[in-house]
Short mmCIF file of C-alpha atoms in Angstrom, two decimals:
data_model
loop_
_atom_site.label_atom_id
_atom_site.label_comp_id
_atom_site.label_asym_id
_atom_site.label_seq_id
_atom_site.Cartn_x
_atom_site.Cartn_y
_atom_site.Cartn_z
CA UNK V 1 -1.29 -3.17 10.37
CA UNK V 2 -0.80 0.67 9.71
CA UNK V 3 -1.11 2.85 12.83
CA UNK V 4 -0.11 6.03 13.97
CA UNK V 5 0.33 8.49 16.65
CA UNK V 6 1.45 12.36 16.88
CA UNK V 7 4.96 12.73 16.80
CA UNK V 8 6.17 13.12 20.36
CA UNK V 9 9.48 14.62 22.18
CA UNK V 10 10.88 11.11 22.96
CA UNK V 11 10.62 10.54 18.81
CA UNK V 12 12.38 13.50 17.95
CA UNK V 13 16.07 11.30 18.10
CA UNK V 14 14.30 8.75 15.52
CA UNK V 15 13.53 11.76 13.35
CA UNK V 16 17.04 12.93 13.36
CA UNK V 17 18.33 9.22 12.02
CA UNK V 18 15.92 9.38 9.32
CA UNK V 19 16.22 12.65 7.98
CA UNK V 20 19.75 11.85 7.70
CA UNK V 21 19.37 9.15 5.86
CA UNK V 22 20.49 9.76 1.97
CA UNK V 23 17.42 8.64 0.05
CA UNK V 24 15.20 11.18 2.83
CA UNK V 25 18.09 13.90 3.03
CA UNK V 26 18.25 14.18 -1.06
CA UNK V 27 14.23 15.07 -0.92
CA UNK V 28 13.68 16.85 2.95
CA UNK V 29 17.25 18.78 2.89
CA UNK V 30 16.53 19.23 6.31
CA UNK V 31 19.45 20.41 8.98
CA UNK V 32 20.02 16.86 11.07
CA UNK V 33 21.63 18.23 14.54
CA UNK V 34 19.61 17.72 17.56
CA UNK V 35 18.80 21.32 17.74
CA UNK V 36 17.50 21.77 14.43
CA UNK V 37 15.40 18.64 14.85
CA UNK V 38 13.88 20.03 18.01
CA UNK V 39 13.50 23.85 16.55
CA UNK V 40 11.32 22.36 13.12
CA UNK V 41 9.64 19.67 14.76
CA UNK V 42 9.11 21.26 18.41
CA UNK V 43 6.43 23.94 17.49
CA UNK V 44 4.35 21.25 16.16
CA UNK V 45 4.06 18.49 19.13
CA UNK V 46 3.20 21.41 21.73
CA UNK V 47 0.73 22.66 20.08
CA UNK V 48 1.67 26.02 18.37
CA UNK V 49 1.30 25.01 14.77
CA UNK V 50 -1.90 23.93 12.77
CA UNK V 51 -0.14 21.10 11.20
CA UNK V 52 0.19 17.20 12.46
CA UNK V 53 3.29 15.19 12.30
CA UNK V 54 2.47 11.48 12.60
CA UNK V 55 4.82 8.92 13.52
CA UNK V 56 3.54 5.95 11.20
CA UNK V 57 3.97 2.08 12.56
CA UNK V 58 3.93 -0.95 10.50
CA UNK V 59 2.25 -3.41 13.34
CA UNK V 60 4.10 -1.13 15.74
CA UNK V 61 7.51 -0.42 14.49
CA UNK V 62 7.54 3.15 14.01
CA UNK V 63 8.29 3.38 9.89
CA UNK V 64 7.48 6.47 8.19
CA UNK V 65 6.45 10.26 8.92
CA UNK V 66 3.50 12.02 7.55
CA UNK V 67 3.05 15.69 8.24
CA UNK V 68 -0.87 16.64 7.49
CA UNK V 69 -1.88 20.48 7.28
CA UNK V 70 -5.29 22.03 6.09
CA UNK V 71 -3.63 24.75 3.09
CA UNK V 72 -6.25 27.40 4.38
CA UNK V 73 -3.92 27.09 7.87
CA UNK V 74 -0.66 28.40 5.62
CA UNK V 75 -1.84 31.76 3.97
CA UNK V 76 0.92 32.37 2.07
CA UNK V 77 1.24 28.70 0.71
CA UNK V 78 -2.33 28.70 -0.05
CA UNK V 79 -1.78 31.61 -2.62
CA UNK V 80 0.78 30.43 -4.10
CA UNK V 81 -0.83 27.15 -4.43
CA UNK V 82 -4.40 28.34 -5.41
CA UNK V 83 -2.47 30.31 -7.93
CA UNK V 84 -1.37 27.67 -10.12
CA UNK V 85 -3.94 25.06 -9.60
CA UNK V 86 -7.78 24.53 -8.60
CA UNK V 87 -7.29 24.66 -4.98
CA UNK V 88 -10.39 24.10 -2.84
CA UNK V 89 -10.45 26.21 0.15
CA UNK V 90 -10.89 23.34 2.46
CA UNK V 91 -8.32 21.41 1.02
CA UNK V 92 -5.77 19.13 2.56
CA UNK V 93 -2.19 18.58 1.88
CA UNK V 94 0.64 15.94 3.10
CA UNK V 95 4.09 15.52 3.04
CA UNK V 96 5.95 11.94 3.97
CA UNK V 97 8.98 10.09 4.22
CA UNK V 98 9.78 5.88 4.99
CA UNK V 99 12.64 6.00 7.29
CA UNK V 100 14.23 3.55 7.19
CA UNK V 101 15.84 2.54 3.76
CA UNK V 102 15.10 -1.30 3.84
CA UNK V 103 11.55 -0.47 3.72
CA UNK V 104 11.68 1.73 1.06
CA UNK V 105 10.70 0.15 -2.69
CA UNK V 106 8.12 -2.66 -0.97
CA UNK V 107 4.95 -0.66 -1.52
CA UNK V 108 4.69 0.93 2.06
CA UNK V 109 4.29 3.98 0.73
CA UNK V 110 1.02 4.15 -1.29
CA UNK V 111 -0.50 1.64 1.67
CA UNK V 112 0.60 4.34 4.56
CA UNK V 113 -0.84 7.15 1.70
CA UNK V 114 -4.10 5.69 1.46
CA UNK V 115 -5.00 4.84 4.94
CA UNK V 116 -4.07 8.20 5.80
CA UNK V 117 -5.71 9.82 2.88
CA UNK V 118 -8.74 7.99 4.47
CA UNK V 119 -8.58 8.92 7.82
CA UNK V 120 -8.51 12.15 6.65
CA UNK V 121 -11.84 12.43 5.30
CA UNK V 122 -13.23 11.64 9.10
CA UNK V 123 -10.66 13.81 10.96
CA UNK V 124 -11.35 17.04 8.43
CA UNK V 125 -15.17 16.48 7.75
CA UNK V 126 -14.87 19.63 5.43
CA UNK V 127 -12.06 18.57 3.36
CA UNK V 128 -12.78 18.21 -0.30
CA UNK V 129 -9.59 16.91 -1.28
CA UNK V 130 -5.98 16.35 -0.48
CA UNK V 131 -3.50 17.98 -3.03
CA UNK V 132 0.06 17.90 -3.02
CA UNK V 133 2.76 18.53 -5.00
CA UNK V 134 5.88 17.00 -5.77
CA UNK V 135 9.10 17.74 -7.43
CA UNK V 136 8.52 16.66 -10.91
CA UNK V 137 12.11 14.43 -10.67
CA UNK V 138 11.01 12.32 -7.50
CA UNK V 139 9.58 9.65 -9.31
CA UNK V 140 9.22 7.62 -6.69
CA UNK V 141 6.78 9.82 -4.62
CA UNK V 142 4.52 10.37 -7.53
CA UNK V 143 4.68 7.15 -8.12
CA UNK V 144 3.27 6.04 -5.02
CA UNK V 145 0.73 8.62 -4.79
CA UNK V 146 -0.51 7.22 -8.44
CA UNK V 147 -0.89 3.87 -6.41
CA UNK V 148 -2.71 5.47 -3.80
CA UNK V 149 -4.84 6.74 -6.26
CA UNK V 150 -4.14 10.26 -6.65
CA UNK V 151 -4.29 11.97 -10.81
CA UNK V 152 -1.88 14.51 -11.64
CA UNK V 153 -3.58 17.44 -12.08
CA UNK V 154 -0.92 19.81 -13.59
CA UNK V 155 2.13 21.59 -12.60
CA UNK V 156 3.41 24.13 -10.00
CA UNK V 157 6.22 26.21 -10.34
CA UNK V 158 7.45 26.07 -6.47
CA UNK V 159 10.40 26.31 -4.37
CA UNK V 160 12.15 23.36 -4.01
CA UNK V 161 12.92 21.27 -0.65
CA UNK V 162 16.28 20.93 -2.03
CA UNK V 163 18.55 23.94 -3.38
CA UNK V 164 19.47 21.84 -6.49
CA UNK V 165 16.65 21.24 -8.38
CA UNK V 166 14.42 23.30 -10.09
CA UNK V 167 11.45 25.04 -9.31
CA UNK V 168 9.12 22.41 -11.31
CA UNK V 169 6.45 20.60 -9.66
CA UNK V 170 3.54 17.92 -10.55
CA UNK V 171 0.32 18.49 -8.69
CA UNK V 172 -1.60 15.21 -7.56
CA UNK V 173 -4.90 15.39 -6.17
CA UNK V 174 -7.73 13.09 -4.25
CA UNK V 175 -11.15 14.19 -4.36
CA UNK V 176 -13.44 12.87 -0.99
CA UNK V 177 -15.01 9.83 -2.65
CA UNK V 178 -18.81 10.41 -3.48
CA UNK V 179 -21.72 10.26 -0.73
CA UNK V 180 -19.03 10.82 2.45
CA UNK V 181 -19.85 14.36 2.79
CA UNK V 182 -22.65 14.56 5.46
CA UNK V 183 -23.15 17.97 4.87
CA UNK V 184 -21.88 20.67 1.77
CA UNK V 185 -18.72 22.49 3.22
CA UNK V 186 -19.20 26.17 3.39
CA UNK V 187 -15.68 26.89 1.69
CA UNK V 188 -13.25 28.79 3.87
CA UNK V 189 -10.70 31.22 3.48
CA UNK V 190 -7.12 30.92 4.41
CA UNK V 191 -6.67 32.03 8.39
CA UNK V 192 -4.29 34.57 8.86
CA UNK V 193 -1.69 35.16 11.35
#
């Protein structure tokens, strides 16, 4: 069973080992040291950014990351974003990782995709749709949001994660399936800082 929880302090040293692991570190390129951990992920588990880092469990192992974010919280990606693609003011985005490299090629990820793409529709009642984009070369990430039933919807030209590849990303989208909107979403514009 898939299950998760807001990251926590006490998961910020599990973090660390799986951002340092190769097949995270070539996508993430994230700084692994304690203090660098603590400094990106901190802000988010007290409270002081909009966004959600889940720690995801596979019947209670902890497995996989998902970060969730509304764009309209992130002005400036929002923009850029809306720029290049039909981006719905209320729309959702998430980034992920499987930790631990054993699990990784076994279908976890489009499974841990879906059921949070799904829980998202209840936790953001005004969410329209979760796009995200993804560095055209990580075939493996599209690939499992295909499986999770995302459509590629075009292309972004975005800064990548990692300093060596290029600037060209797909775009993959979910639309809230049919008949679960309660009400029609008044559209809203990004918040500013």
């Amino acid at each position: 069973m898939i299950t998760w929880r807001r990251v926590a302090e006490g998961d910020l040293g599990l973090l660390q080992e799986w951002l340092a692991q190769p097949h995270v570190a070539r996508w993430w390129h994230h700084e692994t040291s304690a203090e660098a951990v603590a400094r990106d992920f901190g802000p988010t588990l007290r409270g002081e950014e909009p966004s959600e880092d889940l720690l995801v469990m596979l019947d209670g192992t902890p497995v996989a990351l998902v970060q969730r974010c509304r764009f309209a919280d992130y002005p400036d990606y929002y923009t850029e974003m809306a720029a290049q693609t039909d981006l719905p003011a209320t729309a959702v985005t998430l980034d992920y990782l499987i930790g631990d490299p054993a699990r990784v090629g076994q279908g976890l990820g489009p499974r841990i995709i879906t059921a949070v793409v799904t829980a998202t529709w209840t936790d953001y009642p005004d969410a329209v749709a979760v796009v995200i984009a993804i560095h055209a070369t990580n075939r493996a990430s599209w690939r499992a949001l295909e499986k999770a039933g995302f459509r590629r919807t075009g292309t972004a030209d975005l800064a990548p994660d990692n300093p060596v590849d290029d600037r060209i990303h797909y775009v993959y989208r979910i639309d809230r399936p049919v008949g679960e909107i309660s009400d029609t979403p008044t559209p809203v514009a990004p918040r500013t800082r």
